[in-house]
Amino acid sequence: MSLPFLPGNNFDRKLGSEKFHKSHFFDICNDQQMQTGPHRPGIGGVTIPGQVIPPKHSSYPTGEGTNAPAWVAYDRQVLSFKAYYQEGVTERHDEQYRIRNCKLYFYLEDDSIQVVEPVVKNAGMPQGTIIRRHRIPKPAPLDDQYFTVEDFNIGKELVLYGKKFKLCDGDEFTKNFLYKLGVRVGDPSDIPGNPYTKLREDQEKDMQPLRPYERSDNGRKWRDLDRQVLRFDAYWDDTESMFGDRRELTLHYYLADDTVEVLEKIPKNSGRHKFPCFLARARLPKNAPLPLLRPGEHTTRTLLNVFGDGGVDARYILDSLKTGAVYDDFYTDADLTIGGTINVYGRQIILTNCDGFSRDYYTRTFGVEKFDPIKYKADRPRPMPRPIPPYSGFGGEEDTLSNCMSLIPKAAGRDFIKFMEKDRNGLDSHVLRFVAKIDNDSPIDTTRKIIISYYLSDDTMSFYEPPARNNGIIAGDFMERRRLKKLHDWDNMDGTADFYTAKDLYVGARCVFNKFKFVIVDCDEYVLRYMENNADEFPQANIAVIMNKVINAVKDQEKGIKEAFIGSDSQQNGVVPYSAFRAQLQNLGVLSEHEIITVGRWYSVRAPDEVDMKTVVAIAQEKLKKGAFENFDLLMDACRTSDESNEKVLPRQEFRSIFLSFKAPVPQDVYSLLEQEFVIFYSFY
């Protein structure tokens, strides 16, 4: 029961409103004043009582997913319907209408519609896209509204621009989508037959003869053997003619139509024009050249009898057996064999070899198993060795060698992949440094030390002599950086010289660099660690290989070596000094100095490294000072807040999260060392 419309019994609808504008209902269109907004709301955007505003776009039920707009949620989703419309025919007396089949697409993202008619062969009418994709208004009097998804269902009829389309069926996606919208999907129906299409089918049947005289199916062979070609290598010996020579050819046999094509292989600097087509593709007769035939002697059809005088009532009877036809003998695939000779219009061509597909075809079709190629030309003479001139002194030896290989000088190639893998990467320098001494009888040279640097990125070596007091020798570069050959290939300039590599350098090695004899006496820690990490490349640092040598060498000396080690163990703790250990391994005579160092490092007893926490704290304080970190009070307040029990102690995980939240300029390794010391945490707290 509603209250009477009296003061005090109703509510003021304007209470709390802030918008009181009026909608625009009238406008001028084509110089005429008309109402343009019957669907617009009233004052303040409030709907007028009794007013129904039609939706501008399709409305979809809200699900549990994201509230994405329709052009995002339904992108590339289309409803597809099978439809037809009836078109009247007024210009023909034998038909009154035609049924036009079409496909109707409704795009969910923007409510656009597209109608496409499938193309029918020889239809005689324009087909394809009947209505391009766009939003289509409804017929009058609802021409101010557009078709939405609510207007589509199987069995409905839609009027699009005066044409009535009947929706007969839809695809599986369309049916499922309409079912999810709560629409009761109609039953699919068949599209009625088109009288015009049936008439055309009857006319095409009348065009086919019921009892043809000739039966031929050339299309089957073309369908089965299309793009299948037999390839043979051949030659034509034309040396008997003046200025003739042996011509190398390639023969192609096309299985689809039994045609032959011959191409010529024209070598470089042969003096011939580059016309590779020796014989155009065509059927190749065996007895070519053929004699000239009279007109009517060679025809495609044979007439047995002719009745009448050749007028309208004349009768022709074709010979289906072709008893009077003239047959020409052409080459087929059965005539092509390796070693066989074929006649190409008077030129005798010999087949010498074939490709893999041709071999498989002859094995599968004719059962041929032997395909021995024919050798028809002598082997190429071995190229004369080109003398390499001596090193010119400009650039490197690779530059001089590349200048001799081509007329235009080219820069020597570089292994870029090796350069990227072995170049300096952070603290990993990929440079092996050794200490060497000059190995000669000079008393002055025996006191000189040379630093050898081997660069793994390009296999080059540099030599540097450090300064020494009162030796009278100027310090500096002893030899510039470059690749060095071994002594036995010092004069080799043909590009096959043997250069020094990283595995040739180790402690105790005796090498000859640029005719200077050196003996390597020491190396740095990086060299030892790098060789041990890459033991497969360096046998001098491979503990498995070294221990096999030791086991084979101490078979008869085990007791004596054991007593020597016990005598050297002065503290009776199972540990001997390195000097005694080195002396016993040197007495075996099978290990180099580098191998002895590797064994000593492998079995050495190393004391754990102790960290000076005072230095770590000093480094942390220095980093905080340089980073201008001044939030110590806030850090302490955060720690006190987290310490609910007031024990002045926090778990490490909780303190780590608080400390990292302040972004203090302390390196991670320094922070890890501080975290390991609980006392430091307590004092810092």
mmCIF file with all atom_site columns, N, CA, C and O in Angstrom, residues 595-625:
data_model
loop_
_atom_site.group_PDB
_atom_site.id
_atom_site.type_symbol
_atom_site.label_atom_id
_atom_site.label_alt_id
_atom_site.label_comp_id
_atom_site.label_asym_id
_atom_site.label_entity_id
_atom_site.label_seq_id
_atom_site.pdbx_PDB_ins_code
_atom_site.Cartn_x
_atom_site.Cartn_y
_atom_site.Cartn_z
_atom_site.occupancy
_atom_site.B_iso_or_equiv
_atom_site.pdbx_formal_charge
_atom_site.auth_seq_id
_atom_site.auth_comp_id
_atom_site.auth_asym_id
_atom_site.auth_atom_id
_atom_site.pdbx_PDB_model_num
ATOM 1   N N  . GLU A 1 595 ? 104.516 -31.583 -10.914 1.00 0.00 ? 595 GLU A N  1
ATOM 2   C CA . GLU A 1 595 ? 103.769 -32.730 -10.420 1.00 0.00 ? 595 GLU A CA 1
ATOM 3   C C  . GLU A 1 595 ? 103.989 -32.934 -8.929  1.00 0.00 ? 595 GLU A C  1
ATOM 4   O O  . GLU A 1 595 ? 103.066 -33.312 -8.194  1.00 0.00 ? 595 GLU A O  1
ATOM 5   N N  . ILE A 1 596 ? 105.202 -32.690 -8.456  1.00 0.00 ? 596 ILE A N  1
ATOM 6   C CA . ILE A 1 596 ? 105.475 -32.789 -7.007  1.00 0.00 ? 596 ILE A CA 1
ATOM 7   C C  . ILE A 1 596 ? 104.672 -31.745 -6.250  1.00 0.00 ? 596 ILE A C  1
ATOM 8   O O  . ILE A 1 596 ? 104.099 -32.014 -5.177  1.00 0.00 ? 596 ILE A O  1
ATOM 9   N N  . ILE A 1 597 ? 104.592 -30.519 -6.804  1.00 0.00 ? 597 ILE A N  1
ATOM 10  C CA . ILE A 1 597 ? 103.808 -29.463 -6.153  1.00 0.00 ? 597 ILE A CA 1
ATOM 11  C C  . ILE A 1 597 ? 102.332 -29.849 -6.118  1.00 0.00 ? 597 ILE A C  1
ATOM 12  O O  . ILE A 1 597 ? 101.628 -29.623 -5.114  1.00 0.00 ? 597 ILE A O  1
ATOM 13  N N  . THR A 1 598 ? 101.840 -30.458 -7.195  1.00 0.00 ? 598 THR A N  1
ATOM 14  C CA . THR A 1 598 ? 100.421 -30.865 -7.238  1.00 0.00 ? 598 THR A CA 1
ATOM 15  C C  . THR A 1 598 ? 100.122 -31.912 -6.176  1.00 0.00 ? 598 THR A C  1
ATOM 16  O O  . THR A 1 598 ? 99.095  -31.836 -5.473  1.00 0.00 ? 598 THR A O  1
ATOM 17  N N  . VAL A 1 599 ? 101.008 -32.898 -6.015  1.00 0.00 ? 599 VAL A N  1
ATOM 18  C CA . VAL A 1 599 ? 100.793 -33.933 -5.003  1.00 0.00 ? 599 VAL A CA 1
ATOM 19  C C  . VAL A 1 599 ? 100.860 -33.324 -3.608  1.00 0.00 ? 599 VAL A C  1
ATOM 20  O O  . VAL A 1 599 ? 100.074 -33.659 -2.718  1.00 0.00 ? 599 VAL A O  1
ATOM 21  N N  . GLY A 1 600 ? 101.817 -32.407 -3.396  1.00 0.00 ? 600 GLY A N  1
ATOM 22  C CA . GLY A 1 600 ? 101.925 -31.768 -2.091  1.00 0.00 ? 600 GLY A CA 1
ATOM 23  C C  . GLY A 1 600 ? 100.698 -30.945 -1.746  1.00 0.00 ? 600 GLY A C  1
ATOM 24  O O  . GLY A 1 600 ? 100.226 -30.948 -0.607  1.00 0.00 ? 600 GLY A O  1
ATOM 25  N N  . ARG A 1 601 ? 100.149 -30.229 -2.742  1.00 0.00 ? 601 ARG A N  1
ATOM 26  C CA . ARG A 1 601 ? 98.941  -29.446 -2.478  1.00 0.00 ? 601 ARG A CA 1
ATOM 27  C C  . ARG A 1 601 ? 97.737  -30.355 -2.228  1.00 0.00 ? 601 ARG A C  1
ATOM 28  O O  . ARG A 1 601 ? 96.834  -30.014 -1.466  1.00 0.00 ? 601 ARG A O  1
ATOM 29  N N  . TRP A 1 602 ? 97.700  -31.507 -2.878  1.00 0.00 ? 602 TRP A N  1
ATOM 30  C CA . TRP A 1 602 ? 96.561  -32.410 -2.723  1.00 0.00 ? 602 TRP A CA 1
ATOM 31  C C  . TRP A 1 602 ? 96.514  -33.051 -1.338  1.00 0.00 ? 602 TRP A C  1
ATOM 32  O O  . TRP A 1 602 ? 95.440  -33.204 -0.753  1.00 0.00 ? 602 TRP A O  1
ATOM 33  N N  . TYR A 1 603 ? 97.700  -33.430 -0.802  1.00 0.00 ? 603 TYR A N  1
ATOM 34  C CA . TYR A 1 603 ? 97.753  -34.123 0.486   1.00 0.00 ? 603 TYR A CA 1
ATOM 35  C C  . TYR A 1 603 ? 98.226  -33.214 1.619   1.00 0.00 ? 603 TYR A C  1
ATOM 36  O O  . TYR A 1 603 ? 98.577  -33.707 2.693   1.00 0.00 ? 603 TYR A O  1
ATOM 37  N N  . SER A 1 604 ? 98.256  -31.921 1.428   1.00 0.00 ? 604 SER A N  1
ATOM 38  C CA . SER A 1 604 ? 98.742  -31.010 2.469   1.00 0.00 ? 604 SER A CA 1
ATOM 39  C C  . SER A 1 604 ? 97.692  -30.849 3.568   1.00 0.00 ? 604 SER A C  1
ATOM 40  O O  . SER A 1 604 ? 96.486  -31.008 3.338   1.00 0.00 ? 604 SER A O  1
ATOM 41  N N  . VAL A 1 605 ? 98.170  -30.546 4.759   1.00 0.00 ? 605 VAL A N  1
ATOM 42  C CA . VAL A 1 605 ? 97.312  -30.277 5.909   1.00 0.00 ? 605 VAL A CA 1
ATOM 43  C C  . VAL A 1 605 ? 97.306  -28.774 6.122   1.00 0.00 ? 605 VAL A C  1
ATOM 44  O O  . VAL A 1 605 ? 98.329  -28.180 6.490   1.00 0.00 ? 605 VAL A O  1
ATOM 45  N N  . ARG A 1 606 ? 96.157  -28.172 5.870   1.00 0.00 ? 606 ARG A N  1
ATOM 46  C CA . ARG A 1 606 ? 96.068  -26.719 5.944   1.00 0.00 ? 606 ARG A CA 1
ATOM 47  C C  . ARG A 1 606 ? 95.248  -26.319 7.153   1.00 0.00 ? 606 ARG A C  1
ATOM 48  O O  . ARG A 1 606 ? 94.176  -26.877 7.415   1.00 0.00 ? 606 ARG A O  1
ATOM 49  N N  . ALA A 1 607 ? 95.775  -25.360 7.889   1.00 0.00 ? 607 ALA A N  1
ATOM 50  C CA . ALA A 1 607 ? 95.053  -24.839 9.048   1.00 0.00 ? 607 ALA A CA 1
ATOM 51  C C  . ALA A 1 607 ? 93.912  -23.951 8.564   1.00 0.00 ? 607 ALA A C  1
ATOM 52  O O  . ALA A 1 607 ? 94.034  -23.261 7.554   1.00 0.00 ? 607 ALA A O  1
ATOM 53  N N  . PRO A 1 608 ? 92.770  -23.982 9.225   1.00 0.00 ? 608 PRO A N  1
ATOM 54  C CA . PRO A 1 608 ? 91.644  -23.123 8.794   1.00 0.00 ? 608 PRO A CA 1
ATOM 55  C C  . PRO A 1 608 ? 92.008  -21.650 8.930   1.00 0.00 ? 608 PRO A C  1
ATOM 56  O O  . PRO A 1 608 ? 92.694  -21.230 9.870   1.00 0.00 ? 608 PRO A O  1
ATOM 57  N N  . ASP A 1 609 ? 91.554  -20.883 7.969   1.00 0.00 ? 609 ASP A N  1
ATOM 58  C CA . ASP A 1 609 ? 91.838  -19.449 7.965   1.00 0.00 ? 609 ASP A CA 1
ATOM 59  C C  . ASP A 1 609 ? 91.031  -18.755 9.059   1.00 0.00 ? 609 ASP A C  1
ATOM 60  O O  . ASP A 1 609 ? 89.816  -18.955 9.176   1.00 0.00 ? 609 ASP A O  1
ATOM 61  N N  . GLU A 1 610 ? 91.720  -17.967 9.867   1.00 0.00 ? 610 GLU A N  1
ATOM 62  C CA . GLU A 1 610 ? 91.069  -17.211 10.922  1.00 0.00 ? 610 GLU A CA 1
ATOM 63  C C  . GLU A 1 610 ? 90.783  -15.794 10.432  1.00 0.00 ? 610 GLU A C  1
ATOM 64  O O  . GLU A 1 610 ? 91.637  -15.164 9.799   1.00 0.00 ? 610 GLU A O  1
ATOM 65  N N  . VAL A 1 611 ? 89.597  -15.336 10.734  1.00 0.00 ? 611 VAL A N  1
ATOM 66  C CA . VAL A 1 611 ? 89.172  -14.014 10.295  1.00 0.00 ? 611 VAL A CA 1
ATOM 67  C C  . VAL A 1 611 ? 89.372  -13.036 11.444  1.00 0.00 ? 611 VAL A C  1
ATOM 68  O O  . VAL A 1 611 ? 88.927  -13.276 12.578  1.00 0.00 ? 611 VAL A O  1
ATOM 69  N N  . ASP A 1 612 ? 90.031  -11.943 11.147  1.00 0.00 ? 612 ASP A N  1
ATOM 70  C CA . ASP A 1 612 ? 90.239  -10.885 12.135  1.00 0.00 ? 612 ASP A CA 1
ATOM 71  C C  . ASP A 1 612 ? 88.974  -10.032 12.191  1.00 0.00 ? 612 ASP A C  1
ATOM 72  O O  . ASP A 1 612 ? 88.709  -9.212  11.304  1.00 0.00 ? 612 ASP A O  1
ATOM 73  N N  . MET A 1 613 ? 88.161  -10.254 13.208  1.00 0.00 ? 613 MET A N  1
ATOM 74  C CA . MET A 1 613 ? 86.889  -9.564  13.297  1.00 0.00 ? 613 MET A CA 1
ATOM 75  C C  . MET A 1 613 ? 87.059  -8.077  13.541  1.00 0.00 ? 613 MET A C  1
ATOM 76  O O  . MET A 1 613 ? 86.187  -7.280  13.167  1.00 0.00 ? 613 MET A O  1
ATOM 77  N N  . LYS A 1 614 ? 88.164  -7.674  14.137  1.00 0.00 ? 614 LYS A N  1
ATOM 78  C CA . LYS A 1 614 ? 88.388  -6.231  14.316  1.00 0.00 ? 614 LYS A CA 1
ATOM 79  C C  . LYS A 1 614 ? 88.542  -5.550  12.964  1.00 0.00 ? 614 LYS A C  1
ATOM 80  O O  . LYS A 1 614 ? 88.023  -4.447  12.749  1.00 0.00 ? 614 LYS A O  1
ATOM 81  N N  . THR A 1 615 ? 89.235  -6.225  12.064  1.00 0.00 ? 615 THR A N  1
ATOM 82  C CA . THR A 1 615 ? 89.382  -5.653  10.717  1.00 0.00 ? 615 THR A CA 1
ATOM 83  C C  . THR A 1 615 ? 88.037  -5.615  9.996   1.00 0.00 ? 615 THR A C  1
ATOM 84  O O  . THR A 1 615 ? 87.724  -4.647  9.288   1.00 0.00 ? 615 THR A O  1
ATOM 85  N N  . VAL A 1 616 ? 87.215  -6.658  10.183  1.00 0.00 ? 616 VAL A N  1
ATOM 86  C CA . VAL A 1 616 ? 85.901  -6.696  9.532   1.00 0.00 ? 616 VAL A CA 1
ATOM 87  C C  . VAL A 1 616 ? 85.018  -5.567  10.057  1.00 0.00 ? 616 VAL A C  1
ATOM 88  O O  . VAL A 1 616 ? 84.333  -4.880  9.286   1.00 0.00 ? 616 VAL A O  1
ATOM 89  N N  . VAL A 1 617 ? 85.049  -5.350  11.394  1.00 0.00 ? 617 VAL A N  1
ATOM 90  C CA . VAL A 1 617 ? 84.250  -4.263  11.972  1.00 0.00 ? 617 VAL A CA 1
ATOM 91  C C  . VAL A 1 617 ? 84.750  -2.915  11.483  1.00 0.00 ? 617 VAL A C  1
ATOM 92  O O  . VAL A 1 617 ? 83.957  -2.004  11.182  1.00 0.00 ? 617 VAL A O  1
ATOM 93  N N  . ALA A 1 618 ? 86.061  -2.767  11.358  1.00 0.00 ? 618 ALA A N  1
ATOM 94  C CA . ALA A 1 618 ? 86.617  -1.501  10.859  1.00 0.00 ? 618 ALA A CA 1
ATOM 95  C C  . ALA A 1 618 ? 86.179  -1.250  9.413   1.00 0.00 ? 618 ALA A C  1
ATOM 96  O O  . ALA A 1 618 ? 85.852  -0.118  9.038   1.00 0.00 ? 618 ALA A O  1
ATOM 97  N N  . ILE A 1 619 ? 86.159  -2.313  8.603   1.00 0.00 ? 619 ILE A N  1
ATOM 98  C CA . ILE A 1 619 ? 85.710  -2.150  7.214   1.00 0.00 ? 619 ILE A CA 1
ATOM 99  C C  . ILE A 1 619 ? 84.241  -1.753  7.167   1.00 0.00 ? 619 ILE A C  1
ATOM 100 O O  . ILE A 1 619 ? 83.837  -0.878  6.390   1.00 0.00 ? 619 ILE A O  1
ATOM 101 N N  . ALA A 1 620 ? 83.404  -2.391  8.010   1.00 0.00 ? 620 ALA A N  1
ATOM 102 C CA . ALA A 1 620 ? 81.978  -2.052  8.037   1.00 0.00 ? 620 ALA A CA 1
ATOM 103 C C  . ALA A 1 620 ? 81.767  -0.604  8.468   1.00 0.00 ? 620 ALA A C  1
ATOM 104 O O  . ALA A 1 620 ? 80.948  0.122   7.884   1.00 0.00 ? 620 ALA A O  1
ATOM 105 N N  . GLN A 1 621 ? 82.507  -0.158  9.478   1.00 0.00 ? 621 GLN A N  1
ATOM 106 C CA . GLN A 1 621 ? 82.375  1.226   9.925   1.00 0.00 ? 621 GLN A CA 1
ATOM 107 C C  . GLN A 1 621 ? 82.837  2.205   8.848   1.00 0.00 ? 621 GLN A C  1
ATOM 108 O O  . GLN A 1 621 ? 82.230  3.268   8.666   1.00 0.00 ? 621 GLN A O  1
ATOM 109 N N  . GLU A 1 622 ? 83.881  1.837   8.120   1.00 0.00 ? 622 GLU A N  1
ATOM 110 C CA . GLU A 1 622 ? 84.363  2.712   7.052   1.00 0.00 ? 622 GLU A CA 1
ATOM 111 C C  . GLU A 1 622 ? 83.331  2.833   5.929   1.00 0.00 ? 622 GLU A C  1
ATOM 112 O O  . GLU A 1 622 ? 83.103  3.910   5.383   1.00 0.00 ? 622 GLU A O  1
ATOM 113 N N  . LYS A 1 623 ? 82.678  1.702   5.586   1.00 0.00 ? 623 LYS A N  1
ATOM 114 C CA . LYS A 1 623 ? 81.647  1.739   4.552   1.00 0.00 ? 623 LYS A CA 1
ATOM 115 C C  . LYS A 1 623 ? 80.451  2.580   4.997   1.00 0.00 ? 623 LYS A C  1
ATOM 116 O O  . LYS A 1 623 ? 79.877  3.334   4.201   1.00 0.00 ? 623 LYS A O  1
ATOM 117 N N  . LEU A 1 624 ? 80.053  2.457   6.258   1.00 0.00 ? 624 LEU A N  1
ATOM 118 C CA . LEU A 1 624 ? 78.947  3.264   6.762   1.00 0.00 ? 624 LEU A CA 1
ATOM 119 C C  . LEU A 1 624 ? 79.288  4.746   6.764   1.00 0.00 ? 624 LEU A C  1
ATOM 120 O O  . LEU A 1 624 ? 78.432  5.593   6.482   1.00 0.00 ? 624 LEU A O  1
ATOM 121 N N  . LYS A 1 625 ? 80.549  5.053   7.055   1.00 0.00 ? 625 LYS A N  1
ATOM 122 C CA . LYS A 1 625 ? 80.971  6.456   7.086   1.00 0.00 ? 625 LYS A CA 1
ATOM 123 C C  . LYS A 1 625 ? 81.007  7.042   5.676   1.00 0.00 ? 625 LYS A C  1
ATOM 124 O O  . LYS A 1 625 ? 80.549  8.165   5.444   1.00 0.00 ? 625 LYS A O  1
#
